Amino acid sequence: EWNKNMPMVLNSESQVRLNPEWAGKQDLSAKIYCAYDKDNFYLAAEVLDDTWGNHDDLKRAWYVDGLQFGFARENSSSSAMTDYGIALIDGEPVIDRYSFMGFMAGVIGEQDSKQFDGIEFMATRTGDTTVYESKFPWEQIYGEKIDVSKMTDIVFSILVNENDGMGRTGWIEYAGGIGNGKNPGEFIRVKLNRK
């Protein structure tokens, strides 16, 4: 179902941020897969994490072990962007949206943060591995219907948060611009595989 020949791999010390306790691939590493069709963007991840930190009374996806990822119109610090967090908190799938290109200023209010028409997300954990699979309609990314046949890539960033049971201690990232402040100028261009 997923093309596993070209994952984004997060497994080196140079990708770790604010986590002085990182002890190698078994501690925290990931393979990320992206795909698309005319209606949706698909994201899957296999995350290896030896200690599962999945509890937060406030149900914040960024605070626990989980993914945060963003999309921008351009690779520029002034670009409009959309970013999401997904996590499995106490066995319940949680999605947060922190900014959205569909609004003029990009900043969202509390009421919008739970408006996710058409988004599907699931996560399962077996042993030390958590598998995430998600589907995001293009409108939930760009705020409008787009013609993906004219797109060769997307401007994107992703990270995996680390929480060993005492709150987020850092993350491992494929590109910057999310965990250290919202800056699409640090995003990268990612080629998409057709699903």
PDB file of C-alpha atoms in Angstrom:
ATOM      1  CA  GLU A   1       0.000   0.000   0.000  1.00  0.00           C
ATOM      2  CA  TRP A   2       2.820   2.430   0.861  1.00  0.00           C
ATOM      3  CA  ASN A   3       5.878   2.859  -1.345  1.00  0.00           C
ATOM      4  CA  LYS A   4       8.578   2.015   1.187  1.00  0.00           C
ATOM      5  CA  ASN A   5      11.474   2.533  -1.202  1.00  0.00           C
ATOM      6  CA  MET A   6      11.872   6.256  -0.494  1.00  0.00           C
ATOM      7  CA  PRO A   7      11.109   7.096   3.150  1.00  0.00           C
ATOM      8  CA  MET A   8      12.273  10.201   4.949  1.00  0.00           C
ATOM      9  CA  VAL A   9      14.582   8.726   7.590  1.00  0.00           C
ATOM     10  CA  LEU A  10      15.089  10.323  11.006  1.00  0.00           C
ATOM     11  CA  ASN A  11      17.822   8.426  12.841  1.00  0.00           C
ATOM     12  CA  SER A  12      20.927  10.574  13.288  1.00  0.00           C
ATOM     13  CA  GLU A  13      22.189  12.795  16.075  1.00  0.00           C
ATOM     14  CA  SER A  14      22.317  15.777  13.685  1.00  0.00           C
ATOM     15  CA  GLN A  15      18.484  15.603  13.433  1.00  0.00           C
ATOM     16  CA  VAL A  16      17.903  15.661  17.218  1.00  0.00           C
ATOM     17  CA  ARG A  17      16.858  18.933  18.869  1.00  0.00           C
ATOM     18  CA  LEU A  18      16.710  19.847  22.578  1.00  0.00           C
ATOM     19  CA  ASN A  19      17.085  16.235  23.701  1.00  0.00           C
ATOM     20  CA  PRO A  20      20.446  15.726  25.455  1.00  0.00           C
ATOM     21  CA  GLU A  21      19.347  12.281  26.613  1.00  0.00           C
ATOM     22  CA  TRP A  22      19.008  10.830  23.069  1.00  0.00           C
ATOM     23  CA  ALA A  23      20.741   7.445  23.069  1.00  0.00           C
ATOM     24  CA  GLY A  24      20.534   6.406  19.420  1.00  0.00           C
ATOM     25  CA  LYS A  25      18.049   4.836  17.009  1.00  0.00           C
ATOM     26  CA  GLN A  26      16.404   2.608  19.638  1.00  0.00           C
ATOM     27  CA  ASP A  27      15.695   5.689  21.759  1.00  0.00           C
ATOM     28  CA  LEU A  28      13.904   7.601  18.986  1.00  0.00           C
ATOM     29  CA  SER A  29      13.969   7.214  15.202  1.00  0.00           C
ATOM     30  CA  ALA A  30      11.438   7.149  12.388  1.00  0.00           C
ATOM     31  CA  LYS A  31      10.662   6.412   8.763  1.00  0.00           C
ATOM     32  CA  ILE A  32       8.129   8.759   7.179  1.00  0.00           C
ATOM     33  CA  TYR A  33       6.170   8.041   3.978  1.00  0.00           C
ATOM     34  CA  CYS A  34       4.194  10.571   1.919  1.00  0.00           C
ATOM     35  CA  ALA A  35       1.796   9.952  -0.961  1.00  0.00           C
ATOM     36  CA  TYR A  36      -1.049  11.748  -2.700  1.00  0.00           C
ATOM     37  CA  ASP A  37      -3.978  11.520  -5.066  1.00  0.00           C
ATOM     38  CA  LYS A  38      -6.167  14.221  -6.590  1.00  0.00           C
ATOM     39  CA  ASP A  39      -8.190  14.618  -3.379  1.00  0.00           C
ATOM     40  CA  ASN A  40      -5.833  13.870  -0.490  1.00  0.00           C
ATOM     41  CA  PHE A  41      -2.353  13.943   0.988  1.00  0.00           C
ATOM     42  CA  TYR A  42      -1.378  10.745   2.825  1.00  0.00           C
ATOM     43  CA  LEU A  43       1.196  10.490   5.603  1.00  0.00           C
ATOM     44  CA  ALA A  44       2.431   7.354   7.339  1.00  0.00           C
ATOM     45  CA  ALA A  45       5.207   6.880   9.872  1.00  0.00           C
ATOM     46  CA  GLU A  46       6.934   4.023  11.643  1.00  0.00           C
ATOM     47  CA  VAL A  47       8.405   5.404  14.870  1.00  0.00           C
ATOM     48  CA  LEU A  48      10.788   3.438  17.074  1.00  0.00           C
ATOM     49  CA  ASP A  49      10.692   4.818  20.630  1.00  0.00           C
ATOM     50  CA  ASP A  50      11.817   2.802  23.652  1.00  0.00           C
ATOM     51  CA  THR A  51       9.761   4.766  26.220  1.00  0.00           C
ATOM     52  CA  TRP A  52       6.128   5.630  25.460  1.00  0.00           C
ATOM     53  CA  GLY A  53       5.034   9.025  26.802  1.00  0.00           C
ATOM     54  CA  ASN A  54       1.390   9.202  25.776  1.00  0.00           C
ATOM     55  CA  HIS A  55      -0.408  10.926  28.663  1.00  0.00           C
ATOM     56  CA  ASP A  56      -1.414  14.575  28.897  1.00  0.00           C
ATOM     57  CA  ASP A  57      -4.464  15.799  30.823  1.00  0.00           C
ATOM     58  CA  LEU A  58      -4.821  18.671  28.329  1.00  0.00           C
ATOM     59  CA  LYS A  59      -4.700  16.315  25.300  1.00  0.00           C
ATOM     60  CA  ARG A  60      -1.979  18.329  23.501  1.00  0.00           C
ATOM     61  CA  ALA A  61      -0.548  16.452  20.523  1.00  0.00           C
ATOM     62  CA  TRP A  62       2.756  18.393  20.621  1.00  0.00           C
ATOM     63  CA  TYR A  63       3.349  17.541  24.292  1.00  0.00           C
ATOM     64  CA  VAL A  64       3.382  13.728  23.999  1.00  0.00           C
ATOM     65  CA  ASP A  65       5.079  11.248  21.678  1.00  0.00           C
ATOM     66  CA  GLY A  66       3.623  12.032  18.268  1.00  0.00           C
ATOM     67  CA  LEU A  67       4.139  13.819  14.969  1.00  0.00           C
ATOM     68  CA  GLN A  68       4.053  17.488  14.009  1.00  0.00           C
ATOM     69  CA  PHE A  69       4.200  18.489  10.357  1.00  0.00           C
ATOM     70  CA  GLY A  70       3.663  21.577   8.274  1.00  0.00           C
ATOM     71  CA  PHE A  71       2.993  22.709   4.706  1.00  0.00           C
ATOM     72  CA  ALA A  72       3.752  26.075   3.122  1.00  0.00           C
ATOM     73  CA  ARG A  73       2.962  27.727  -0.185  1.00  0.00           C
ATOM     74  CA  GLU A  74       6.583  28.808  -0.588  1.00  0.00           C
ATOM     75  CA  ASN A  75       9.951  28.113   1.004  1.00  0.00           C
ATOM     76  CA  SER A  76      10.007  31.557   2.650  1.00  0.00           C
ATOM     77  CA  SER A  77       9.715  32.795   6.226  1.00  0.00           C
ATOM     78  CA  SER A  78       6.790  35.026   5.181  1.00  0.00           C
ATOM     79  CA  SER A  79       4.839  32.231   3.459  1.00  0.00           C
ATOM     80  CA  ALA A  80       1.381  31.151   4.570  1.00  0.00           C
ATOM     81  CA  MET A  81       1.504  27.757   6.302  1.00  0.00           C
ATOM     82  CA  THR A  82      -0.642  25.024   7.802  1.00  0.00           C
ATOM     83  CA  ASP A  83       0.637  22.781  10.558  1.00  0.00           C
ATOM     84  CA  TYR A  84      -0.781  19.833  12.418  1.00  0.00           C
ATOM     85  CA  GLY A  85       0.035  17.612  15.358  1.00  0.00           C
ATOM     86  CA  ILE A  86      -1.186  14.018  15.637  1.00  0.00           C
ATOM     87  CA  ALA A  87      -0.749  11.676  18.572  1.00  0.00           C
ATOM     88  CA  LEU A  88      -2.250   8.715  20.369  1.00  0.00           C
ATOM     89  CA  ILE A  89      -3.029  10.079  23.849  1.00  0.00           C
ATOM     90  CA  ASP A  90      -4.182   7.515  26.410  1.00  0.00           C
ATOM     91  CA  GLY A  91      -5.379   5.316  23.536  1.00  0.00           C
ATOM     92  CA  GLU A  92      -7.343   8.110  21.834  1.00  0.00           C
ATOM     93  CA  PRO A  93      -6.271   9.585  18.450  1.00  0.00           C
ATOM     94  CA  VAL A  94      -5.807  13.357  18.810  1.00  0.00           C
ATOM     95  CA  ILE A  95      -5.362  15.917  16.014  1.00  0.00           C
ATOM     96  CA  ASP A  96      -4.422  19.561  16.617  1.00  0.00           C
ATOM     97  CA  ARG A  97      -4.108  22.290  13.989  1.00  0.00           C
ATOM     98  CA  TYR A  98      -1.848  25.198  14.953  1.00  0.00           C
ATOM     99  CA  SER A  99      -2.018  27.364  11.825  1.00  0.00           C
ATOM    100  CA  PHE A 100      -4.038  27.223   8.619  1.00  0.00           C
ATOM    101  CA  MET A 101      -3.550  28.731   5.146  1.00  0.00           C
ATOM    102  CA  GLY A 102      -7.322  28.912   4.804  1.00  0.00           C
ATOM    103  CA  PHE A 103      -7.408  32.011   7.022  1.00  0.00           C
ATOM    104  CA  MET A 104      -6.109  35.383   5.914  1.00  0.00           C
ATOM    105  CA  ALA A 105      -3.674  35.742   8.819  1.00  0.00           C
ATOM    106  CA  GLY A 106      -2.995  32.029   9.113  1.00  0.00           C
ATOM    107  CA  VAL A 107      -3.596  32.129  12.854  1.00  0.00           C
ATOM    108  CA  ILE A 108      -6.466  30.034  14.126  1.00  0.00           C
ATOM    109  CA  GLY A 109      -8.782  30.360  17.068  1.00  0.00           C
ATOM    110  CA  GLU A 110      -9.781  27.698  19.547  1.00  0.00           C
ATOM    111  CA  GLN A 111     -13.047  27.065  17.686  1.00  0.00           C
ATOM    112  CA  ASP A 112     -11.280  26.194  14.442  1.00  0.00           C
ATOM    113  CA  SER A 113      -8.703  23.945  16.066  1.00  0.00           C
ATOM    114  CA  LYS A 114     -11.144  21.008  15.971  1.00  0.00           C
ATOM    115  CA  GLN A 115     -12.624  21.482  12.465  1.00  0.00           C
ATOM    116  CA  PHE A 116     -11.172  18.576  10.533  1.00  0.00           C
ATOM    117  CA  ASP A 117     -13.717  17.559   7.885  1.00  0.00           C
ATOM    118  CA  GLY A 118     -12.470  14.584   5.890  1.00  0.00           C
ATOM    119  CA  ILE A 119      -9.282  13.997   7.892  1.00  0.00           C
ATOM    120  CA  GLU A 120      -8.660  10.392   8.909  1.00  0.00           C
ATOM    121  CA  PHE A 121      -6.013   9.323  11.379  1.00  0.00           C
ATOM    122  CA  MET A 122      -5.111   6.134  13.214  1.00  0.00           C
ATOM    123  CA  ALA A 123      -2.155   4.985  15.288  1.00  0.00           C
ATOM    124  CA  THR A 124      -1.191   1.663  16.839  1.00  0.00           C
ATOM    125  CA  ARG A 125       1.686   0.704  19.106  1.00  0.00           C
ATOM    126  CA  THR A 126       3.288  -2.749  19.204  1.00  0.00           C
ATOM    127  CA  GLY A 127       6.368  -3.230  21.348  1.00  0.00           C
ATOM    128  CA  ASP A 128       8.608  -0.195  20.830  1.00  0.00           C
ATOM    129  CA  THR A 129       7.082   0.745  17.459  1.00  0.00           C
ATOM    130  CA  THR A 130       4.205   3.139  16.797  1.00  0.00           C
ATOM    131  CA  VAL A 131       2.645   3.206  13.327  1.00  0.00           C
ATOM    132  CA  TYR A 132       0.739   6.307  12.214  1.00  0.00           C
ATOM    133  CA  GLU A 133      -1.453   6.502   9.108  1.00  0.00           C
ATOM    134  CA  SER A 134      -3.374   9.586   8.057  1.00  0.00           C
ATOM    135  CA  LYS A 135      -5.299  11.159   5.211  1.00  0.00           C
ATOM    136  CA  PHE A 136      -5.680  14.923   4.781  1.00  0.00           C
ATOM    137  CA  PRO A 137      -7.917  16.447   2.086  1.00  0.00           C
ATOM    138  CA  TRP A 138      -6.016  19.109   0.165  1.00  0.00           C
ATOM    139  CA  GLU A 139      -8.588  21.692   1.310  1.00  0.00           C
ATOM    140  CA  GLN A 140      -7.550  21.002   4.918  1.00  0.00           C
ATOM    141  CA  ILE A 141      -3.973  21.875   3.971  1.00  0.00           C
ATOM    142  CA  TYR A 142      -4.256  24.737   1.459  1.00  0.00           C
ATOM    143  CA  GLY A 143      -7.677  26.053   2.430  1.00  0.00           C
ATOM    144  CA  GLU A 144      -8.981  25.526  -1.100  1.00  0.00           C
ATOM    145  CA  LYS A 145      -9.301  22.935  -3.837  1.00  0.00           C
ATOM    146  CA  ILE A 146      -6.023  22.587  -5.732  1.00  0.00           C
ATOM    147  CA  ASP A 147      -4.975  20.914  -8.968  1.00  0.00           C
ATOM    148  CA  VAL A 148      -2.266  18.497  -7.818  1.00  0.00           C
ATOM    149  CA  SER A 149      -1.586  17.412 -11.397  1.00  0.00           C
ATOM    150  CA  LYS A 150       0.338  20.687 -11.722  1.00  0.00           C
ATOM    151  CA  MET A 151       2.396  20.069  -8.577  1.00  0.00           C
ATOM    152  CA  THR A 152       5.786  18.354  -8.652  1.00  0.00           C
ATOM    153  CA  ASP A 153       6.445  18.623  -4.900  1.00  0.00           C
ATOM    154  CA  ILE A 154       5.273  20.207  -1.663  1.00  0.00           C
ATOM    155  CA  VAL A 155       6.997  22.570   0.768  1.00  0.00           C
ATOM    156  CA  PHE A 156       7.013  20.501   3.941  1.00  0.00           C
ATOM    157  CA  SER A 157       8.559  19.823   7.340  1.00  0.00           C
ATOM    158  CA  ILE A 158       8.046  17.069   9.911  1.00  0.00           C
ATOM    159  CA  LEU A 159       9.265  16.116  13.360  1.00  0.00           C
ATOM    160  CA  VAL A 160       8.678  13.388  15.939  1.00  0.00           C
ATOM    161  CA  ASN A 161       8.248  14.598  19.512  1.00  0.00           C
ATOM    162  CA  GLU A 162       9.961  12.827  22.416  1.00  0.00           C
ATOM    163  CA  ASN A 163       8.202  12.410  25.760  1.00  0.00           C
ATOM    164  CA  ASP A 164       9.538   9.758  28.114  1.00  0.00           C
ATOM    165  CA  GLY A 165       6.718  10.268  30.599  1.00  0.00           C
ATOM    166  CA  MET A 166       7.747  13.626  32.084  1.00  0.00           C
ATOM    167  CA  GLY A 167       6.728  16.029  29.293  1.00  0.00           C
ATOM    168  CA  ARG A 168       8.271  16.793  25.935  1.00  0.00           C
ATOM    169  CA  THR A 169      12.064  16.768  26.155  1.00  0.00           C
ATOM    170  CA  GLY A 170      12.778  17.496  22.482  1.00  0.00           C
ATOM    171  CA  TRP A 171      12.284  16.034  19.042  1.00  0.00           C
ATOM    172  CA  ILE A 172      13.933  14.545  15.989  1.00  0.00           C
ATOM    173  CA  GLU A 173      13.232  16.390  12.739  1.00  0.00           C
ATOM    174  CA  TYR A 174      13.558  15.951   9.013  1.00  0.00           C
ATOM    175  CA  ALA A 175      13.495  19.698   8.428  1.00  0.00           C
ATOM    176  CA  GLY A 176      13.244  22.707  10.734  1.00  0.00           C
ATOM    177  CA  GLY A 177      10.639  25.429  11.060  1.00  0.00           C
ATOM    178  CA  ILE A 178       8.151  23.717  13.387  1.00  0.00           C
ATOM    179  CA  GLY A 179       9.576  22.768  16.789  1.00  0.00           C
ATOM    180  CA  ASN A 180      11.876  25.755  17.137  1.00  0.00           C
ATOM    181  CA  GLY A 181       9.291  28.332  16.036  1.00  0.00           C
ATOM    182  CA  LYS A 182       7.063  28.490  12.993  1.00  0.00           C
ATOM    183  CA  ASN A 183       9.249  29.357  10.000  1.00  0.00           C
ATOM    184  CA  PRO A 184       8.399  27.932   6.557  1.00  0.00           C
ATOM    185  CA  GLY A 185      11.726  29.296   5.344  1.00  0.00           C
ATOM    186  CA  GLU A 186      13.264  26.207   6.983  1.00  0.00           C
ATOM    187  CA  PHE A 187      10.889  23.787   5.233  1.00  0.00           C
ATOM    188  CA  ILE A 188      12.125  21.654   2.327  1.00  0.00           C
ATOM    189  CA  ARG A 189      10.680  20.578  -1.003  1.00  0.00           C
ATOM    190  CA  VAL A 190       9.493  16.960  -0.934  1.00  0.00           C
ATOM    191  CA  LYS A 191       8.602  14.959  -4.048  1.00  0.00           C
ATOM    192  CA  LEU A 192       5.323  13.100  -3.713  1.00  0.00           C
ATOM    193  CA  ASN A 193       4.627   9.484  -4.607  1.00  0.00           C
ATOM    194  CA  ARG A 194       1.256   8.866  -6.219  1.00  0.00           C
ATOM    195  CA  LYS A 195      -0.892   6.542  -4.084  1.00  0.00           C
TER     196      LYS A 195
END
